[in-house]
Coordinates of C-alpha atoms and ligand atoms in Angstrom, one line a residue:
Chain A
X1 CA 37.1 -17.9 -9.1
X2 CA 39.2 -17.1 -12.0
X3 CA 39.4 -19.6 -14.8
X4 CA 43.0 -20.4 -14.1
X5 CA 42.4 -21.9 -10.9
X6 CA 39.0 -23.3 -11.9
X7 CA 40.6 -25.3 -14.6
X8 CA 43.5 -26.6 -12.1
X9 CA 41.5 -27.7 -9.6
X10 CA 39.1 -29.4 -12.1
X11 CA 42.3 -31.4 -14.0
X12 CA 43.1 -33.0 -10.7
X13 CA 39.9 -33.7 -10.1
X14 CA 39.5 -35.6 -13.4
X15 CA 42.9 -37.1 -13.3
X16 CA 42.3 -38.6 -9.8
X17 CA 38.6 -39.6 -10.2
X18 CA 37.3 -39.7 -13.5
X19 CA 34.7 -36.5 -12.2
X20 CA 34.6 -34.0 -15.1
X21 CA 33.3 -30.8 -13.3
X22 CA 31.4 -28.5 -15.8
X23 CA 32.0 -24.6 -15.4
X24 CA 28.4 -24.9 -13.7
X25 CA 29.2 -26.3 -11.4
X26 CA 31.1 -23.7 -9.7
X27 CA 29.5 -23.1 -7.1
X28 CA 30.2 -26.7 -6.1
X29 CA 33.9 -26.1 -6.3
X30 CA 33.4 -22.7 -4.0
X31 CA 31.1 -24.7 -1.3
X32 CA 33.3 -27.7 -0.8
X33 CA 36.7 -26.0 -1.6
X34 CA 36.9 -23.1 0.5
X35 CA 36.0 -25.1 4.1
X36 CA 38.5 -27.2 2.8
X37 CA 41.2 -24.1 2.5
X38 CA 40.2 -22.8 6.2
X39 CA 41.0 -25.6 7.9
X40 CA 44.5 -25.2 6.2
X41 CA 44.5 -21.8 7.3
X42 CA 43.8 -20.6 3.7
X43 CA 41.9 -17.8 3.1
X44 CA 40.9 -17.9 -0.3
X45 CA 40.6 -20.5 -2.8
X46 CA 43.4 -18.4 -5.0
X47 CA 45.1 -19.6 -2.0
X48 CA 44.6 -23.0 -1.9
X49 CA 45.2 -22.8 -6.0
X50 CA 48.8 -21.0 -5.0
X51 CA 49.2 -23.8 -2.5
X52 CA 48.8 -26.6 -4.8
X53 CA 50.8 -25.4 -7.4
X54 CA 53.6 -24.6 -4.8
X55 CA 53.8 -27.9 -2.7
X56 CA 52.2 -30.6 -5.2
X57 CA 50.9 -32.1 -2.1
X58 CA 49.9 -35.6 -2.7
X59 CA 47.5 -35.1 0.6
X60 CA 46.4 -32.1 -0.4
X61 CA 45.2 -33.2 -3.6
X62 CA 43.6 -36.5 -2.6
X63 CA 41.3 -34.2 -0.1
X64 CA 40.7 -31.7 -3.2
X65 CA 39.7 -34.7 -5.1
X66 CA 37.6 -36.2 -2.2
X67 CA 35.5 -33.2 -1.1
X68 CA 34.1 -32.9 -5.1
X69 CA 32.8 -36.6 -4.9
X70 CA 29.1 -36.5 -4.4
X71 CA 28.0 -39.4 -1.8
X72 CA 24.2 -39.1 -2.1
X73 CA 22.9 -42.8 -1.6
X74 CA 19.8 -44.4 0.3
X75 CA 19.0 -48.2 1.2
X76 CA 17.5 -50.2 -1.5
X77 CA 18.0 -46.9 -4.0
X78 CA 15.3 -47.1 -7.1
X79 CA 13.7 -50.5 -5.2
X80 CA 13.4 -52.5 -8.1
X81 CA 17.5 -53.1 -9.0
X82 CA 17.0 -54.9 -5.5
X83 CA 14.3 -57.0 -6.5
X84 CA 15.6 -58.2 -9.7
X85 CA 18.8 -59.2 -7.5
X86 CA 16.5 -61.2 -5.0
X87 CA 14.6 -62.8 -7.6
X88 CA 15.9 -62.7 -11.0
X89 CA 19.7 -62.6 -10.9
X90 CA 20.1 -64.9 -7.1
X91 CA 18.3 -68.0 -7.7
X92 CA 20.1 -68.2 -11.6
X93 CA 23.5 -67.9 -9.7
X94 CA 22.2 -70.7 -6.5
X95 CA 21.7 -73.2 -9.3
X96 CA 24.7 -72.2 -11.0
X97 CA 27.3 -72.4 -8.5
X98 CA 25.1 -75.2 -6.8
X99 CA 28.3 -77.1 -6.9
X100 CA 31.1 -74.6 -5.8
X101 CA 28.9 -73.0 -3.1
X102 CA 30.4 -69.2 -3.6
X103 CA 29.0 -65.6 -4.5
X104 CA 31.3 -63.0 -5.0
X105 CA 29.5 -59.1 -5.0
X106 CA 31.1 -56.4 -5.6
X107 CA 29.8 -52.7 -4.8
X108 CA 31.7 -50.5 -6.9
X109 CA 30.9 -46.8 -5.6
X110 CA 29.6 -48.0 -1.9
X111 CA 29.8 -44.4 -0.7
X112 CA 28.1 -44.2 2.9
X113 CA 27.1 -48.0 2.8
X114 CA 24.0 -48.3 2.1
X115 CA 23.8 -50.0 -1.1
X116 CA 26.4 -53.2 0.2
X117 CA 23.7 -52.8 3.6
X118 CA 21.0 -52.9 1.4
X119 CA 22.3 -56.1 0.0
X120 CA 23.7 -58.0 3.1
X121 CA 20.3 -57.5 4.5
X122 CA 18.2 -59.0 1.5
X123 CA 21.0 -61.9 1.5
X124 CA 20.3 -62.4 5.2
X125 CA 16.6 -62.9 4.2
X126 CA 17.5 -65.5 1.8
X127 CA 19.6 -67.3 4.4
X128 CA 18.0 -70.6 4.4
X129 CA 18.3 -71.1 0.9
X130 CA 22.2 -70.7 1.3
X131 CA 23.0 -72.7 3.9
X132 CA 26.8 -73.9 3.6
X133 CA 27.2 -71.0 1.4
X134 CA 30.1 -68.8 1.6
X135 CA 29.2 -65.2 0.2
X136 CA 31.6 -62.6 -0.5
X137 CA 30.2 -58.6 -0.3
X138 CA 32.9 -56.2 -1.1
X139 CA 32.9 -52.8 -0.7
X140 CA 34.6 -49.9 -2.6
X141 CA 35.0 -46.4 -3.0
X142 CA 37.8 -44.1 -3.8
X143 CA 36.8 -41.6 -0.9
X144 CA 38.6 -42.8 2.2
X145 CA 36.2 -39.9 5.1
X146 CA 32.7 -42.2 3.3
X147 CA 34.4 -45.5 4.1
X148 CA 34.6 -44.7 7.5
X149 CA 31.2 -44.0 8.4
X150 CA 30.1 -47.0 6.2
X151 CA 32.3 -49.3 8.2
X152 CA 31.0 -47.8 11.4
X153 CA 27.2 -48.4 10.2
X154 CA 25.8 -45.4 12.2
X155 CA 22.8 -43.4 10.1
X156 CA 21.1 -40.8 11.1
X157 CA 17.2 -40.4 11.3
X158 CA 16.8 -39.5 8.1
X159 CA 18.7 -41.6 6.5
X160 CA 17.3 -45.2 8.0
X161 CA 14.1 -43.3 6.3
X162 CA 14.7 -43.2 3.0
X163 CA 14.3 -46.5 1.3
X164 CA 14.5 -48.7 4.2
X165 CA 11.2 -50.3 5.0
X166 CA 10.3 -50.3 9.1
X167 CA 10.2 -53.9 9.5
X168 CA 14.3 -53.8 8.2
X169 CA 15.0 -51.0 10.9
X170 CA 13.4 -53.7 13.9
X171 CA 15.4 -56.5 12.6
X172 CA 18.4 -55.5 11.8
X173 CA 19.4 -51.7 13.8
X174 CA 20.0 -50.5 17.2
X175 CA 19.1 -47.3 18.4
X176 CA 22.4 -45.3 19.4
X177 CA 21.7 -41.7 21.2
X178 CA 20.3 -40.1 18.1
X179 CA 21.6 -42.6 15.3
X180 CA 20.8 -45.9 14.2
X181 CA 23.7 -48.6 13.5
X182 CA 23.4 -51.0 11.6
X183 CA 24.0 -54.7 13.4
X184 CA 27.6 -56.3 14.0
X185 CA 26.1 -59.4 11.8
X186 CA 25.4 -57.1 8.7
X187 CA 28.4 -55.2 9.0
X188 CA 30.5 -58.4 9.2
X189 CA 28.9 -59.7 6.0
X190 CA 30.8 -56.7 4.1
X191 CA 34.1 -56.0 3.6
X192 CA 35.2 -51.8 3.0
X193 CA 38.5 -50.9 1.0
X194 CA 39.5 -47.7 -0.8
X195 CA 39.5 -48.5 -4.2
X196 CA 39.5 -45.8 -7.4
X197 CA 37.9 -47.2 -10.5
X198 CA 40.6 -45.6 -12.9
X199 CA 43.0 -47.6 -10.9
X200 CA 43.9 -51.1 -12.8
X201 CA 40.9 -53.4 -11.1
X202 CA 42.5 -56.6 -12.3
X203 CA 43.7 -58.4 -9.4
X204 CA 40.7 -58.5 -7.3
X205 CA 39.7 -61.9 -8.5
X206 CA 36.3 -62.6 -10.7
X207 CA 32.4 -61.6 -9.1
X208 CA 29.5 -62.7 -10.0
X209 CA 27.5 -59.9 -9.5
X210 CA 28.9 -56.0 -9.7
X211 CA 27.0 -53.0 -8.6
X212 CA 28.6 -49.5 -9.9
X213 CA 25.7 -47.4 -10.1
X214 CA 25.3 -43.4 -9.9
X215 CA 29.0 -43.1 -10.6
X216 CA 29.7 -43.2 -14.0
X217 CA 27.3 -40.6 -14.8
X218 CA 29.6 -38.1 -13.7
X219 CA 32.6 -39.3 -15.8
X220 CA 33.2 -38.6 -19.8
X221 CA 32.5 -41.0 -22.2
X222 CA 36.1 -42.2 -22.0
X223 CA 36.2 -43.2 -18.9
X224 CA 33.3 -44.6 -18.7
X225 CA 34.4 -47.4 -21.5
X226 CA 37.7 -48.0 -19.4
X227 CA 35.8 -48.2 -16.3
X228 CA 33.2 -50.4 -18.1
X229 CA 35.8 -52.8 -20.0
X230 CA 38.0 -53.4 -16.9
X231 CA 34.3 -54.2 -15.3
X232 CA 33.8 -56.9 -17.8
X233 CA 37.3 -58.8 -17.5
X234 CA 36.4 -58.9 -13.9
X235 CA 32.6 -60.3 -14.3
X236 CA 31.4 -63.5 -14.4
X237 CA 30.1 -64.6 -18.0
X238 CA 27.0 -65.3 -16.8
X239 CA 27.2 -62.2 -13.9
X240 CA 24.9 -59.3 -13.6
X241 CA 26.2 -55.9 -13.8
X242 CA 23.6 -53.2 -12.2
X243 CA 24.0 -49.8 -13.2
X244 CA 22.0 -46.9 -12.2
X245 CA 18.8 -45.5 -13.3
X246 CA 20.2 -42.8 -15.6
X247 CA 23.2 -45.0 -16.5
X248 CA 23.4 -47.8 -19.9
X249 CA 26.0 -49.6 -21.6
X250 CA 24.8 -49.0 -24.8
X251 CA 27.0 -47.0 -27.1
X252 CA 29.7 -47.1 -25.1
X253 CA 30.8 -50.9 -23.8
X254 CA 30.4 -53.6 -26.7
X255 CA 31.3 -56.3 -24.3
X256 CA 27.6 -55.8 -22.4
X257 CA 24.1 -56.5 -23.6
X258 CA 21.0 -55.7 -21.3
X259 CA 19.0 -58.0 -19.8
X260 CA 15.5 -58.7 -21.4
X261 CA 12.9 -56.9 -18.9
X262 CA 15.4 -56.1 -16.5
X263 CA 15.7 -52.3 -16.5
X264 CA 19.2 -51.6 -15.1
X265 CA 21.0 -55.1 -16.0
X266 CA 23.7 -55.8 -17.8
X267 CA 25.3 -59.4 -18.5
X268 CA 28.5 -60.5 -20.8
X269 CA 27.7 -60.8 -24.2
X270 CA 29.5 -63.9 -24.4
X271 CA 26.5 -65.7 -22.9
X272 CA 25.1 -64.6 -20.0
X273 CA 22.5 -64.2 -17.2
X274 CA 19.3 -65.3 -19.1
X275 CA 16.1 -63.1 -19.2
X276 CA 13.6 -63.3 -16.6
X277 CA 12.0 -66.6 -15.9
X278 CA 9.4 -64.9 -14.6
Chain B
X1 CA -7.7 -40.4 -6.9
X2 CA -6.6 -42.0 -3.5
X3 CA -7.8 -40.2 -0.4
X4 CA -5.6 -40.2 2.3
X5 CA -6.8 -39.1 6.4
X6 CA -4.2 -37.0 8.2
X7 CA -5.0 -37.2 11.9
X8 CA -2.7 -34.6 13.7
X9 CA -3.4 -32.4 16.4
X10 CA -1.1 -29.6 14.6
X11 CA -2.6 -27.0 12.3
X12 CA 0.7 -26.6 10.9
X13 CA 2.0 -30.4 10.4
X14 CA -1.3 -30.6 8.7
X15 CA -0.7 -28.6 6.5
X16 CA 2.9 -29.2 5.6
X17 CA 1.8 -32.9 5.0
X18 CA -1.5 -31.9 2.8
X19 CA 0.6 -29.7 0.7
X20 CA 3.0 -32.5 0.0
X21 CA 0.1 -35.5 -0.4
X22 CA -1.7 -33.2 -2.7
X23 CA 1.0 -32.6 -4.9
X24 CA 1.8 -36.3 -5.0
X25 CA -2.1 -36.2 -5.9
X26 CA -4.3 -37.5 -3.0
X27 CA -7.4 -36.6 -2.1
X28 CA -7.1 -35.1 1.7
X29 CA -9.3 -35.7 4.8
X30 CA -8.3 -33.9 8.0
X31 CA -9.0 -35.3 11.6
X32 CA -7.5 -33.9 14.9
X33 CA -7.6 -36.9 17.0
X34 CA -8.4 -40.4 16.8
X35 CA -12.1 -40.1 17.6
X36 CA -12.5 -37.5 14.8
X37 CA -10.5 -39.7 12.5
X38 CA -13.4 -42.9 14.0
X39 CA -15.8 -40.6 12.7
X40 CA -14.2 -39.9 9.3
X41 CA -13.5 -43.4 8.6
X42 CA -17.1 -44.7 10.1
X43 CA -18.2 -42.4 6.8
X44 CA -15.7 -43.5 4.2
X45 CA -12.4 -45.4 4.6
X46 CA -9.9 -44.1 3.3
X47 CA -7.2 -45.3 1.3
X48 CA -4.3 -44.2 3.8
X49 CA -3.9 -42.5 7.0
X50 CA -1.1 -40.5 8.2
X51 CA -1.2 -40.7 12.1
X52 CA 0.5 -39.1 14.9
X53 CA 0.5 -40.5 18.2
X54 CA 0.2 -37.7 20.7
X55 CA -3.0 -36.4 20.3
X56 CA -5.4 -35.0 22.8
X57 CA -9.2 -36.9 23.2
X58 CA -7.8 -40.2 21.6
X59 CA -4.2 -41.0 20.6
X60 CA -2.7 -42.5 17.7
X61 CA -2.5 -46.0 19.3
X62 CA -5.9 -46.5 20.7
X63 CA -7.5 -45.1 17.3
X64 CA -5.2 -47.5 15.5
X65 CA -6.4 -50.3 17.4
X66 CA -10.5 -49.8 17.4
X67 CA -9.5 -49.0 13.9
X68 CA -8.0 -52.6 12.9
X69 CA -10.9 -53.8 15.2
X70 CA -13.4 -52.4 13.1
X71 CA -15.7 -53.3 10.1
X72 CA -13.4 -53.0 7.1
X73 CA -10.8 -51.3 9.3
X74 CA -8.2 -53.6 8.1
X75 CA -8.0 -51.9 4.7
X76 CA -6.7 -48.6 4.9
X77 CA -2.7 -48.5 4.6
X78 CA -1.7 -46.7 8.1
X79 CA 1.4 -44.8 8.4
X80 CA 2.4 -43.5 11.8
X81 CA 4.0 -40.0 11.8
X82 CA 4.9 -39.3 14.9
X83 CA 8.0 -37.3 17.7
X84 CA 7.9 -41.0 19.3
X85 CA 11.5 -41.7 17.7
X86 CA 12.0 -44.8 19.3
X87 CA 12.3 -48.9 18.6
X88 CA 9.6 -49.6 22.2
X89 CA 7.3 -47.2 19.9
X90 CA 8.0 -48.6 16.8
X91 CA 7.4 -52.3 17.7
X92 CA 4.4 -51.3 19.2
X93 CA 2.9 -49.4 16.3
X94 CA 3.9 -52.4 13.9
X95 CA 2.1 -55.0 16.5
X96 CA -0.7 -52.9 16.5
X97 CA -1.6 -52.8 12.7
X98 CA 0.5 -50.2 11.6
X99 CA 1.7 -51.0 8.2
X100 CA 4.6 -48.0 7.8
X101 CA 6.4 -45.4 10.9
X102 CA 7.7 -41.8 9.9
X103 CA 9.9 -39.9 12.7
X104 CA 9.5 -36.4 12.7
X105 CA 10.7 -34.2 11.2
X106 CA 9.5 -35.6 8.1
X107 CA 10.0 -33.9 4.6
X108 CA 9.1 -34.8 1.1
X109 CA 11.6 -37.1 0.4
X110 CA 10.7 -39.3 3.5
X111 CA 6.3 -39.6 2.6
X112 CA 7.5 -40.1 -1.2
X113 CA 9.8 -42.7 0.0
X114 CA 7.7 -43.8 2.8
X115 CA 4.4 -43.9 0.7
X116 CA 6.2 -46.0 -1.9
X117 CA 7.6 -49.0 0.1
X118 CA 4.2 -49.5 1.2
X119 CA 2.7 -49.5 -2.4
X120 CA 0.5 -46.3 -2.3
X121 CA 2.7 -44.4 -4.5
Ligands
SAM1 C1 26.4 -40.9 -5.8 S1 27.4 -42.0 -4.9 C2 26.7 -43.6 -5.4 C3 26.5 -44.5 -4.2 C4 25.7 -45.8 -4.5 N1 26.4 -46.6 -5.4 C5 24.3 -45.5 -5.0 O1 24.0 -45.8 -6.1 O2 23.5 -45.0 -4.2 C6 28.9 -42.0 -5.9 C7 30.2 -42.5 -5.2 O3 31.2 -42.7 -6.2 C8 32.4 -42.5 -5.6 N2 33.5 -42.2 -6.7 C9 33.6 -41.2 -7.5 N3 34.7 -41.4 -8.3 C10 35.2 -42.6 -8.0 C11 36.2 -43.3 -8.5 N4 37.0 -42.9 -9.5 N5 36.5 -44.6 -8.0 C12 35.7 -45.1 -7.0 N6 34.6 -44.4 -6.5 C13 34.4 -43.2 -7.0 C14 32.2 -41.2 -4.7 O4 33.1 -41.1 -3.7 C15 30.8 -41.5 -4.2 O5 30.8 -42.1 -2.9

């Protein structure tokens, strides 16, 4: 691919998303672009560069900007985020809305589902300490073909393997042909929408608790602040942010401080989720 | 170093699965059925055991349950790995002591993960 069209197709990418793709990553462009170009009848990706430059296709370049997002997720990724949430961040929240009743979550990058699945299902554990509750799960991601399949809640084999522990698969899947879907009371306790993180997020009311993990690692510093700061207006004082394992705050969000002993937590630094009781 | 029994009538899934357990640093016993694998663990329990279900002599399931049965049978973490891809299978294995169920075909990323949930890793 000539550097022309590399550098095109990587400005929209980063416009739209926030996904800076390096020169190696080439070959990434070539794999996911040029399937992409067939099924417009397009042989080439010089094509597809000619194309975009010609129509300025709104569709076109939403797909472009689609097929370079990397979905890779499991069910309870990492473990342990999901234990401090069950047992660190929850029961501070229970007493602390004790009087209003309501959890807001918010899964920032949901890809495929599992994460929001991952959660609904731990929540559903804890049901008989929330009796009367009402809990909010929302769902996002800027890739409209991954929201589909999370809504539908059908994983193959190998995915209900990785990360999901047996006794979750009895309670809580059916067995569908050769898939596994998730059941109608999980997938009613989340709610899907497209939503882009560059986007303004202000509007979507306050939550409690945010997930956005494994997706700002692929955006430039810059972004990441904006991404981060919007996060903050939109998080609870005393809410818990979770990022992702190679993910952190520090040096490049002020308005975050970790959370003693909780690797992967964030709170406000206005005041805050408190350190571990435990 | 934890020792961990793979009782499979394949030569070859052996071996894919020793080549992965010892990289992940277990100690590896092979048995090809369940009364091999009695005999093994009648010797020295181990600390897990990878089991298929299929197997000629004694299956997965019968070994399983002499196994949980048996004098200090109840300590060994066991972790069916087996074609029987299905819940009737699955809720039998769990009612019968099994404390983890792999579906073949299972790679790397499935024992790590697998392995871990279950605290052996
Ligand atoms: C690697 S997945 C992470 C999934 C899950 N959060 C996890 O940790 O397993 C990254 C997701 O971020 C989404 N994504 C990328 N850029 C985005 C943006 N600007 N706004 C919203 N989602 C975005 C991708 O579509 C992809 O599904």
């Amino acid at each position: 691919m000539n550097s022309q069209d590399f550098q095109l197709f990587g400005e929209i990418v980063k416009s739209r998303s926030g996904l800076v793709l390096t020169e190696e990553k080439v070959y990434l462009l070539e794999s996911r672009l040029v399937p992409l170009a067939r099924r417009r009848g397009l042989e080439s990706l010089e094509a597809l560069a000619d194309e975009v430059r010609r129509t300025q296709d709104e569709r076109l370049l939403n797909e472009i900007t689609e097929a370079m997002t990397t979905n890779e997720t499991f069910f309870f990724r990492d473990t342990k985020p999901f234990d401090i949430f069950r047992d660190v961040v929850l029961p501070q929240l229970l007493k602390a809305r004790a009087a209003k009743k309501s959890l807001r979550i918010w899964t920032a990058a949901c890809s495929t589902g599992q994460e929001p699945y991952s959660i609904a299902m731990l929540l559903k554990e804890e049901a008989a300490k929330m009796a009367g509750w009402r809990v909010e799960i929302l769902a996002t991601d800027i890739s409209t073909e991954v929201l589909e399949k999370a809504k539908a809640g059908l994983y193959s084999q190998f995915e209900v393997q990785r990360g999901l522990p047996i006794q979750l698969l009895m309670k809580h899947f059916q067995q569908v042909g050769e898939m596994w879907q998730i059941d109608s009371s999980i997938r009613a306790m989340v709610k899907f929408a497209p939503k882009n993180l560059l986007e303004d997020l202000g509007g979507m009311g306050q939550f409690d608790v945010v997930f956005c993990r494994n997706v700002l690692i692929y955006f430039d510093q810059p972004t990441k602040g904006k991404v981060l700061d919007q996060v903050h207006n939109i998080l609870a004082e005393d809410g818990a942010l979770f990022l992702g394992g190679a993910e952190t705050v520090l040096g490049i969000c002020d308005s975050f401080k970790p959370v003693d002993g909780q690797r992967g937590v964030y709170t406000s630094v206005k005041g805050g989720l408190m350190a571990a009781a435990s | 170093m934890p020792s961990c029994l793979i009782v499979d009538d394949s030569k070859v899934v052996r071996m894919v699965a020793r080549r992965i357990l010892e990289d992940l640093s277990f100690g590896i016993l092979e048995a090809e059925d369940g009364k091999g694998a009695l005999t093994t663990c009648q010797e020295k329990m181990p600390d897990v055991i990878l089991l298929d279900w299929n197997m000629p002599v004694m299956n997965g399931i019968d070994f399983l349950r002499t196994l949980r049965s048996s004098e200090n049978g109840d300590q060994p973490v066991v972790i069916f790995c087996t074609t029987e891809n299905d819940m009737a299978h699955i809720r039998e294995a769990i009612s019968a002591g099994a404390n983890e169920y792999i579906m073949k075909p299972f790679d790397r990323a499935i024992i790590e993960a697998k392995f871990s949930q279950v605290g052996v890793l």
